[in-house]
mmCIF file of C-alpha atoms in Angstrom:
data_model
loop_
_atom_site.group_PDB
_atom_site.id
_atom_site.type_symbol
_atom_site.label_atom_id
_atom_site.label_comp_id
_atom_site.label_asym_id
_atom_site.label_seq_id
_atom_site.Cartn_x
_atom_site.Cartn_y
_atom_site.Cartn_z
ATOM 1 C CA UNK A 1 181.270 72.778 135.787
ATOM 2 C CA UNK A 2 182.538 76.104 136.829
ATOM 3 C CA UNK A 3 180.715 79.345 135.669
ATOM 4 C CA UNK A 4 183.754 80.519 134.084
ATOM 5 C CA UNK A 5 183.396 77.578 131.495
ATOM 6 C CA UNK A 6 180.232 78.050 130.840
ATOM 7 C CA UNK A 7 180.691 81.446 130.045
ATOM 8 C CA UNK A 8 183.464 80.115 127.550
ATOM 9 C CA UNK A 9 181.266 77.815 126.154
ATOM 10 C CA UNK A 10 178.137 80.345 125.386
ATOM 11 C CA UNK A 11 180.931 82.602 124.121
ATOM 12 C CA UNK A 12 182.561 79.973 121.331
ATOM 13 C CA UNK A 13 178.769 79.226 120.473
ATOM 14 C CA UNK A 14 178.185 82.625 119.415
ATOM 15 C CA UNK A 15 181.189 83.009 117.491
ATOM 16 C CA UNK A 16 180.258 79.547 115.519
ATOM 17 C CA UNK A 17 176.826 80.823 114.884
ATOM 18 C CA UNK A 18 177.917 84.332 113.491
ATOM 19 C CA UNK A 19 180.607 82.824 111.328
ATOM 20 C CA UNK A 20 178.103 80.189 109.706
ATOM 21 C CA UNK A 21 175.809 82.941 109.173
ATOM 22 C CA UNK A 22 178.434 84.554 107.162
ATOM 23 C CA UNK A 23 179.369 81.663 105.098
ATOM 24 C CA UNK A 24 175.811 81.364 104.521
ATOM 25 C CA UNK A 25 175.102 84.730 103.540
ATOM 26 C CA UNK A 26 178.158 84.898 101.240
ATOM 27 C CA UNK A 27 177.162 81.647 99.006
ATOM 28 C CA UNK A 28 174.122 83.238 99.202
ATOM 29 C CA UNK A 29 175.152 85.964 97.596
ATOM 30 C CA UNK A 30 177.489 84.879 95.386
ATOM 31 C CA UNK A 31 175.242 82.346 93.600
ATOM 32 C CA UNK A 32 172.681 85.231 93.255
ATOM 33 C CA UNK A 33 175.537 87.363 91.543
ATOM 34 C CA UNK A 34 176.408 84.455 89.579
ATOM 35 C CA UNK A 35 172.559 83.975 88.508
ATOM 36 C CA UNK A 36 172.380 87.733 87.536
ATOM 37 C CA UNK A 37 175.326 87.851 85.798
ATOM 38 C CA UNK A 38 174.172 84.811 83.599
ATOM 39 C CA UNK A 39 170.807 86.452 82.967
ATOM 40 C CA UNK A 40 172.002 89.678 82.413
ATOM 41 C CA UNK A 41 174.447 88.082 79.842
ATOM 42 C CA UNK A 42 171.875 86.174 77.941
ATOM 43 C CA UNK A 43 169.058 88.386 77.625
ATOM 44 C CA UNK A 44 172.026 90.931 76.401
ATOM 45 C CA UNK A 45 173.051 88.609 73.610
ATOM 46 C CA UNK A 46 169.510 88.242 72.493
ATOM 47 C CA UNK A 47 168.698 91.595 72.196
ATOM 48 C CA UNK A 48 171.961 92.509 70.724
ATOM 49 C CA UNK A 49 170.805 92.319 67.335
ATOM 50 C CA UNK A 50 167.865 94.597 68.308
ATOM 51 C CA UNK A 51 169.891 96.671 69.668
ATOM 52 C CA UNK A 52 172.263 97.115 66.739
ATOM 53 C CA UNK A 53 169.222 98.173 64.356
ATOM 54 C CA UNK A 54 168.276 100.959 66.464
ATOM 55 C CA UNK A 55 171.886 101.969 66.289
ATOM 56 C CA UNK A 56 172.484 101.708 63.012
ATOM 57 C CA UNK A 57 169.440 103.886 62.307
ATOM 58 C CA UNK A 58 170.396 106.795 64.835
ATOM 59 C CA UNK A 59 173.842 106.425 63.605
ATOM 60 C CA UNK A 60 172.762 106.852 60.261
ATOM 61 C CA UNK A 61 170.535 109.684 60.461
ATOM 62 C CA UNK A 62 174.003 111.581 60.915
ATOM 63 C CA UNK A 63 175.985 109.874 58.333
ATOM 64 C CA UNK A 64 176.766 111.131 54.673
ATOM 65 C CA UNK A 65 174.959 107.201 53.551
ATOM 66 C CA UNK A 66 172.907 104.512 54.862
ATOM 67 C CA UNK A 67 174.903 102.289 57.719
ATOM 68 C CA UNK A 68 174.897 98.395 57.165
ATOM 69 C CA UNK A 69 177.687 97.470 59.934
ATOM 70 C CA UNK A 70 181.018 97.689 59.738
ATOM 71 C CA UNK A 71 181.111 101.300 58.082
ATOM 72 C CA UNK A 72 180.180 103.063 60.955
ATOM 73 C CA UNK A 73 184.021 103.411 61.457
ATOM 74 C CA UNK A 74 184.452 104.892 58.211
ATOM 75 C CA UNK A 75 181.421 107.063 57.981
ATOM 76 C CA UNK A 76 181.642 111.040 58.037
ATOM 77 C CA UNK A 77 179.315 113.117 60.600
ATOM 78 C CA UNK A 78 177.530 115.958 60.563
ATOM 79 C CA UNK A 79 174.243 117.275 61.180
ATOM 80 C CA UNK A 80 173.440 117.648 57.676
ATOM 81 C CA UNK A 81 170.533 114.957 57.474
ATOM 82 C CA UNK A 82 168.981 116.867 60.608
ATOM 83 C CA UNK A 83 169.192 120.067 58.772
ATOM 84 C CA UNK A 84 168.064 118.864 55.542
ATOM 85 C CA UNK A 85 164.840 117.384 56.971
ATOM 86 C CA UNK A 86 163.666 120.621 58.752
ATOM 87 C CA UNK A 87 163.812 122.535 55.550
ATOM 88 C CA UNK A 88 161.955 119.926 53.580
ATOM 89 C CA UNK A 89 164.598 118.585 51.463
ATOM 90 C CA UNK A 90 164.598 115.052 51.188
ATOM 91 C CA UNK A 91 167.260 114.268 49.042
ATOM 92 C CA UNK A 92 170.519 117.093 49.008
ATOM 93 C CA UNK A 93 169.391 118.177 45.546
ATOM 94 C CA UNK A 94 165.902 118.283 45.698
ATOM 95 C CA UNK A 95 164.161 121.420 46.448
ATOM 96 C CA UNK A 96 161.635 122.277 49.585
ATOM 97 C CA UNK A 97 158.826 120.493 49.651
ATOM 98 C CA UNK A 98 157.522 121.748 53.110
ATOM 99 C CA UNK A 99 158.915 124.355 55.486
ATOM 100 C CA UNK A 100 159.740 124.168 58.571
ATOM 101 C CA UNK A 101 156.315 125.152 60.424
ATOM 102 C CA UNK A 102 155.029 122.420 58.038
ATOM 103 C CA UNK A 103 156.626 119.645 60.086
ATOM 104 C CA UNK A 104 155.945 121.627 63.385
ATOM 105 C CA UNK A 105 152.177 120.981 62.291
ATOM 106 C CA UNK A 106 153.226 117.295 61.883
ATOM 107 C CA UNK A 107 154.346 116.908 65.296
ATOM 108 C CA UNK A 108 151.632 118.948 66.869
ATOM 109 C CA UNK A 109 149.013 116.499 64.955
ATOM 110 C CA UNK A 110 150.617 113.568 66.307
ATOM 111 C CA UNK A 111 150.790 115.149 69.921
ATOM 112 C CA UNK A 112 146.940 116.052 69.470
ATOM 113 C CA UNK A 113 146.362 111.888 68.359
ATOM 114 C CA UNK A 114 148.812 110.257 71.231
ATOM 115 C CA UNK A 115 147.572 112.463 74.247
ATOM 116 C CA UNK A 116 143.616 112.431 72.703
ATOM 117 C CA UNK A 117 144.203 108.652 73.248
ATOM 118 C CA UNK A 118 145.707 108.775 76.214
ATOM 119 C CA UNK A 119 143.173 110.657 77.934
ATOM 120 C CA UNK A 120 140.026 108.917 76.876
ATOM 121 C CA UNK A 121 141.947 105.545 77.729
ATOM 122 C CA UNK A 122 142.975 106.442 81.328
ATOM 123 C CA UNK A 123 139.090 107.959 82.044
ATOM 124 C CA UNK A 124 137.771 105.048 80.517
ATOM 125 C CA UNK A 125 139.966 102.097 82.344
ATOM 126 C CA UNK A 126 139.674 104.001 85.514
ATOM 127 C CA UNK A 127 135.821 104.163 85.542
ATOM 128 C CA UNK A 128 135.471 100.730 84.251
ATOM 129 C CA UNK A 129 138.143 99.266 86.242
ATOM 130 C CA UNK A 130 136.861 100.247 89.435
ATOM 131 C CA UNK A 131 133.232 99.192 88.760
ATOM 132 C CA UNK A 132 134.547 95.645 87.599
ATOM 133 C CA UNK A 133 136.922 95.258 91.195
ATOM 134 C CA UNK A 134 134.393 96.679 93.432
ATOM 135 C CA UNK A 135 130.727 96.218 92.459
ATOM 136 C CA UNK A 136 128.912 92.936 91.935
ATOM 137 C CA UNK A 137 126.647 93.454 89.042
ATOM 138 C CA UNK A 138 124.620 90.846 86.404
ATOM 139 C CA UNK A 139 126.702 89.507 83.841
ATOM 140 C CA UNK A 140 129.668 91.066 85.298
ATOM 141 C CA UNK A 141 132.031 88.229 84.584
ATOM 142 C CA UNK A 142 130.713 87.303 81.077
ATOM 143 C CA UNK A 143 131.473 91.152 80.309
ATOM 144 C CA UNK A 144 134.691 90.894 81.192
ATOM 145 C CA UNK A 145 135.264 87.379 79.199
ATOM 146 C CA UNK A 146 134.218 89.959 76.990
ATOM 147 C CA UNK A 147 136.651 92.271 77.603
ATOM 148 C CA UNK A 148 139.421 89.726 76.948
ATOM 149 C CA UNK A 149 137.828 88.866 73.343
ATOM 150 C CA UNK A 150 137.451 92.099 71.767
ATOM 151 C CA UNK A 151 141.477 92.364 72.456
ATOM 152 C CA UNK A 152 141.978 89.722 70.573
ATOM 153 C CA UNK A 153 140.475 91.221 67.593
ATOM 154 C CA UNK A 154 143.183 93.142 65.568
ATOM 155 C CA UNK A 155 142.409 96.925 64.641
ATOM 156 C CA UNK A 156 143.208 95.866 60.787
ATOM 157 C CA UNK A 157 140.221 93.213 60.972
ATOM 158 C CA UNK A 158 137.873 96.219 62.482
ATOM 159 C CA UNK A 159 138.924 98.847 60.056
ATOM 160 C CA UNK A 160 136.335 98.127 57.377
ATOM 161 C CA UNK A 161 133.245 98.408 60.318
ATOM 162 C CA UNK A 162 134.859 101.532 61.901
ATOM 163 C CA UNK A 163 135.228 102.898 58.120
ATOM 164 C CA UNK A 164 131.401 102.473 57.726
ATOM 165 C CA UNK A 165 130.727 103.997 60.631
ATOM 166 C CA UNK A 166 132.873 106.948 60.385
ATOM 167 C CA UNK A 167 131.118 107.289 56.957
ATOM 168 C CA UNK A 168 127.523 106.991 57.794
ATOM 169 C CA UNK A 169 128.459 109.677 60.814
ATOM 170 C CA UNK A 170 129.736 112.149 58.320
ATOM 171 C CA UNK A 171 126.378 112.650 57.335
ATOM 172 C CA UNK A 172 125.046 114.139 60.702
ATOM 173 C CA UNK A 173 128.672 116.588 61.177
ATOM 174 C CA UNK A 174 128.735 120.012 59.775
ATOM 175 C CA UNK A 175 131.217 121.196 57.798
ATOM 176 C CA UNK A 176 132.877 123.654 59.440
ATOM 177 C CA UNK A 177 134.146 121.465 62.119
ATOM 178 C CA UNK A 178 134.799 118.585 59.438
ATOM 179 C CA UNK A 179 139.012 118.668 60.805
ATOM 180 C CA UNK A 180 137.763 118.432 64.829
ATOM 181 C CA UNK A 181 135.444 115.560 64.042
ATOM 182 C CA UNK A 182 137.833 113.788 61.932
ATOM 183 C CA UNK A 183 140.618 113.800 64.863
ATOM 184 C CA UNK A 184 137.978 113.280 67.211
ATOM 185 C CA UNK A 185 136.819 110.178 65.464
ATOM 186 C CA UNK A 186 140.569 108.460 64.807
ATOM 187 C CA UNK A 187 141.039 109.006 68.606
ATOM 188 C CA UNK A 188 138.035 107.565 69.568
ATOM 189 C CA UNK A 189 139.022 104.394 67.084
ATOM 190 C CA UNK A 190 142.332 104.172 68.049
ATOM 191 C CA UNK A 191 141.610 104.530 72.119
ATOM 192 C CA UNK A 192 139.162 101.666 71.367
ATOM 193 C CA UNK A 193 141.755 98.781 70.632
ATOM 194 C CA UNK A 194 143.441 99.951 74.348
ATOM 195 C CA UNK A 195 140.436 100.462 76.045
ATOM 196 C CA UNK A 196 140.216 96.659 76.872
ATOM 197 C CA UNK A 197 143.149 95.061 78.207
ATOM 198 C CA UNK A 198 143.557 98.466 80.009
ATOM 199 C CA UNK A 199 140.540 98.290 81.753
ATOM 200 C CA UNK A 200 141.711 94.402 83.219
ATOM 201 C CA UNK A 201 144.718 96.214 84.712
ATOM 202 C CA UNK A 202 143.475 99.089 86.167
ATOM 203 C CA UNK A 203 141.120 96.498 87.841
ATOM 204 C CA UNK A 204 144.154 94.565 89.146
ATOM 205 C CA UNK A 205 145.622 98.147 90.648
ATOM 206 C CA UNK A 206 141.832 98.200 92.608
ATOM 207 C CA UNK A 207 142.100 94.629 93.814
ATOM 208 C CA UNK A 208 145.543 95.406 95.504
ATOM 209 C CA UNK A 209 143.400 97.973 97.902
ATOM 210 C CA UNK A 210 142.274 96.633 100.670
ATOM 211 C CA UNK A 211 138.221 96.719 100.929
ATOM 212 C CA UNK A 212 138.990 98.195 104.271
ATOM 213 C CA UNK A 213 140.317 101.253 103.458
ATOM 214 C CA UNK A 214 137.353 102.190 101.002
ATOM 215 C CA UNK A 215 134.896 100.703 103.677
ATOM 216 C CA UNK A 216 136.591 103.356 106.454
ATOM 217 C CA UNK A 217 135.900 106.087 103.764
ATOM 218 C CA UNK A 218 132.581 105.298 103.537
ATOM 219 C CA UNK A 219 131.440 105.024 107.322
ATOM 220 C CA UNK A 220 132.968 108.192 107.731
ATOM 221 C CA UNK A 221 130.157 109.724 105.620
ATOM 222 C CA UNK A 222 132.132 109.885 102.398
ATOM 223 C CA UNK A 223 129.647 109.316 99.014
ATOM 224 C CA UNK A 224 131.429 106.520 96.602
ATOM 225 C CA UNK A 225 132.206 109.441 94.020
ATOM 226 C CA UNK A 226 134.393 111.006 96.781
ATOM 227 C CA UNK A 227 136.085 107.854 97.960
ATOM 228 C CA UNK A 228 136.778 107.029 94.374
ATOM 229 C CA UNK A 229 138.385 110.346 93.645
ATOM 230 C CA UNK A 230 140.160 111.044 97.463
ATOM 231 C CA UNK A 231 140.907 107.878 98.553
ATOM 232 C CA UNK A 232 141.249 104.956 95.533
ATOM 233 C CA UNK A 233 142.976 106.967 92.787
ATOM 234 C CA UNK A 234 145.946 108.518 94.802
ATOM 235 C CA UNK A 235 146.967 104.569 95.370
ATOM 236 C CA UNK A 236 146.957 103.845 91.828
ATOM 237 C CA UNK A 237 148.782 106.921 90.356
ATOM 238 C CA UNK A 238 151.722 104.510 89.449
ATOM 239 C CA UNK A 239 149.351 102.517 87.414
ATOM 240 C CA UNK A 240 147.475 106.028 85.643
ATOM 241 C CA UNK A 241 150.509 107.089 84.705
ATOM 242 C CA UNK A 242 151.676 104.003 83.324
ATOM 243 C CA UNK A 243 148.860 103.709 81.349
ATOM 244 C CA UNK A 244 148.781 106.978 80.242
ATOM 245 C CA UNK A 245 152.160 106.330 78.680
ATOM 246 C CA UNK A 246 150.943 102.992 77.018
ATOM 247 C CA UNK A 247 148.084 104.819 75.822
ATOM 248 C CA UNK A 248 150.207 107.790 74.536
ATOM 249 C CA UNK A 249 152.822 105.296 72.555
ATOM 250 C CA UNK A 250 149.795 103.742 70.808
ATOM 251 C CA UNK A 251 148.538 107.102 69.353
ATOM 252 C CA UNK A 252 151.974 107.909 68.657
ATOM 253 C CA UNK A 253 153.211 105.110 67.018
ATOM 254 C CA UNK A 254 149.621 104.454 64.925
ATOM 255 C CA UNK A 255 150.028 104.427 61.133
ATOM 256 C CA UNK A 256 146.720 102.463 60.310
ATOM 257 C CA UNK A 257 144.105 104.235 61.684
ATOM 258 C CA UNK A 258 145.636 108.273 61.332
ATOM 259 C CA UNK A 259 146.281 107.311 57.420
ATOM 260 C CA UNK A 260 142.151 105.923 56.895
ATOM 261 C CA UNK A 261 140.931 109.121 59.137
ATOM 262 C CA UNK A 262 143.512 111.775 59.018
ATOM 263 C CA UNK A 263 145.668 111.073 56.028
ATOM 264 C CA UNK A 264 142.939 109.689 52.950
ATOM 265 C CA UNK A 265 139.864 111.623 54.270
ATOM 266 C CA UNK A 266 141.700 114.744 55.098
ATOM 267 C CA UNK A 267 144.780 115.385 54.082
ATOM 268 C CA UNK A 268 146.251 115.708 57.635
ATOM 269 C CA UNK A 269 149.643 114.159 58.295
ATOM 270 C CA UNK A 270 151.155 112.814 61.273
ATOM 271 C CA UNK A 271 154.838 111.638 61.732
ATOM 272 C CA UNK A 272 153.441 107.877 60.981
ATOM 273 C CA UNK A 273 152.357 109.396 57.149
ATOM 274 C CA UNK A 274 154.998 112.082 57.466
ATOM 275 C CA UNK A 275 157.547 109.202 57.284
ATOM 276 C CA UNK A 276 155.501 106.664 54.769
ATOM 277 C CA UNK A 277 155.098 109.476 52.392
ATOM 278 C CA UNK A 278 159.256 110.246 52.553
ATOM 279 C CA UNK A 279 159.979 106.428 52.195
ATOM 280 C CA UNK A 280 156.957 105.258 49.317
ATOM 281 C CA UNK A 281 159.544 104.912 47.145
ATOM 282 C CA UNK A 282 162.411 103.184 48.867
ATOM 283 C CA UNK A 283 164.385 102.575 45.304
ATOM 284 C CA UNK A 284 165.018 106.690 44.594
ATOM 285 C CA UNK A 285 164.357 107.858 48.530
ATOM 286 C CA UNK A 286 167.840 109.749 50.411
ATOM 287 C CA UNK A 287 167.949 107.112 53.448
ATOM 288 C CA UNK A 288 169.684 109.138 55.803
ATOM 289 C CA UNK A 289 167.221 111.613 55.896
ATOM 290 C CA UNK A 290 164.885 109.238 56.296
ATOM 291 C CA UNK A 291 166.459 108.083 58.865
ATOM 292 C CA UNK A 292 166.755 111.225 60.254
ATOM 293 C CA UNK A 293 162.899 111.471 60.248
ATOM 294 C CA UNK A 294 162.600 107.576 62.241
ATOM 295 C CA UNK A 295 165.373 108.789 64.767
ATOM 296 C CA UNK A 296 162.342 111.867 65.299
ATOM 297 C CA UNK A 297 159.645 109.444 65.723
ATOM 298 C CA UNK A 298 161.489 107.223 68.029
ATOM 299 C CA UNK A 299 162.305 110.071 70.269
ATOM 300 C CA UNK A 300 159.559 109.564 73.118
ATOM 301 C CA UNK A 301 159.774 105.804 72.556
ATOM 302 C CA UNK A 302 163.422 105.711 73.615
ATOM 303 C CA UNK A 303 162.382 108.670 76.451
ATOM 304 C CA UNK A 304 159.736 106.711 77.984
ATOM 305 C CA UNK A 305 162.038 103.271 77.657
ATOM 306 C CA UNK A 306 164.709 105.254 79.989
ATOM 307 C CA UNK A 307 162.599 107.120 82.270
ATOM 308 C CA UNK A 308 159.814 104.849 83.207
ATOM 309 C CA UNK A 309 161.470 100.978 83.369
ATOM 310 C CA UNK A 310 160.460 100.992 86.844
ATOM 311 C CA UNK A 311 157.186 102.363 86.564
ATOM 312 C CA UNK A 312 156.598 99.501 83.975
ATOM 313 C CA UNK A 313 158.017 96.745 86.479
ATOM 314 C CA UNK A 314 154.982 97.985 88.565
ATOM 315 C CA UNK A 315 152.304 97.990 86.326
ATOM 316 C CA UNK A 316 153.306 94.245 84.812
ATOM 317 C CA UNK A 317 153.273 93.223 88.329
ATOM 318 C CA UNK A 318 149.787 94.911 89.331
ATOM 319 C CA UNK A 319 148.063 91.691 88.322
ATOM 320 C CA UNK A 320 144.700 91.140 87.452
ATOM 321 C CA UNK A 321 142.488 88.936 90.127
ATOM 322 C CA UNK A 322 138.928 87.522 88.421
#
């Protein structure tokens, strides 16, 4: 056989390989457009009456009446709700029954709740999350067994015990800080009911460290304080922050807890009582401002939802090794 012919040979060989490669690589990809496409389809058509709530609602907070469907075609538009609720008017004819600096105060209460929570639920999980990846202690695994049952409780069926506490602890507060305490308290409540699961993923953000890394740390003279704070929590800022926002939603969106603490014992609103308060009375209340004031509320919900999807993908994926 002449070299020239082999040469030929090698040549169509090549060409065979790369063209089957490319068949390959297009079913390939087609099928995985395909399988997309149906997923993205479905899961769309499930959440499409979700969807149209929220829109409805938004929608309606600038419409002269409550939306049901098909009259958001026929609806007028204006920013009349809007302006209605900063001036306290909840109906068109009813006169102020708060200013404007009123709800300011509002939102700044429910800022102080959702970030109070936030913060003692990211030190908390941190601390407690690294000690249960990295130390080997008695009764570390029934603790967190533990862990996993006091999540299960709801925060309705601990309200009652919390409410005795908070009452017997009144006794030893002074007056003059009665307000502090009392937001103090509802964020130590509320931060109580994340605390848990919170702590079982910030331990599966330490298990994806290798032990080497914190092992280099320490040989190199570094104390475990240090090597927590330099070397561990830079590699699990994706998880902080996602729990930060978890924990922040949960203040924010807490109606329970800020109505026993805030609300009944002190007379301090958030946007969770704010909006209970316009709505008591469904049968006589002017929907559209209320929906107005739910569009408000929903605001950081729908903010984190847009701005943090990936961040989320990462955290549900962080895992959470025994």
């Amino acid at each position: 056989m002449s070299l020239a012919s082999i040469l030929g040979r090698v040549r169509r060989g090549r060409k065979e390989a790369v063209a089957e490669t490319i068949v390959y690589h297009d079913v390939e990809t087609i099928s995985r457009r395909r399988m997309t496409l149906l997923l993205a389809t479905i899961l769309g058509l499930i959440s499409l009456p979700l969807v149209m709530i929220y829109l409805l609602l938004v929608l309606s907070s600038f419409a002269d009446h409550m939306l049901s469907g098909p009259d958001i075609f026929t609806a007028k538009y204006s920013l009349e709700n809007w302006r209605l609720l900063f001036e306290g008017r909840l109906e068109p004819a009813a006169a102020p029954l708060y200013t404007f600096w009123d709800l300011v105060k509002i939102i700044i209460n429910t800022l102080v709740v959702a970030a109070g929570v936030a913060a003692v639920v990211v030190v908390a999980s941190t601390l407690a999350g690294y000690a249960f990846s990295r130390m080997r202690f008695k009764w570390r695994r029934g603790l967190m067994e533990f862990l996993i049952l006091l999540h299960a409780f709801p925060g309705v069926a601990l309200l009652i015990a919390v409410y005795a506490i908070y009452v017997w602890s009144l006794q030893l507060v002074p007056k003059n800080v009665l307000t502090s305490y009392q937001f103090l308290f509802t964020i130590l409540a509320r931060a109580s009911l994340e605390i848990p699961m919170s702590i079982w993923l910030m331990k599966g953000f330490f298990d994806k460290i290798p032990w080497e890394v914190e092992w280099s740390a320490l040989v190199d003279g570094a104390s475990r304080i240090k090597t927590w704070w330099k070397i561990l929590l830079p590699q699990v800022k994706p998880g902080i922050a996602a729990l930060s926002i978890f924990a922040f939603l949960a203040g924010w969106e807490d109606l329970i807890y800020v109505h026993v603490f805030l609300y009944v014992a002190g007379g301090i609103k958030t946007l969770a009582t704010f909006i209970e308060e316009t709505i008591g009375n469904i049968e006589t209340a002017y929907l559209p401002i209320a929906a107005a004031a739910g569009t408000l509320y929903l605001l950081p919900t729908l903010l984190f939802f847009i701005f943090t999807q990936r961040l989320l993908l990462e955290t549900m994926s962080g895992g959470v090794k025994g």
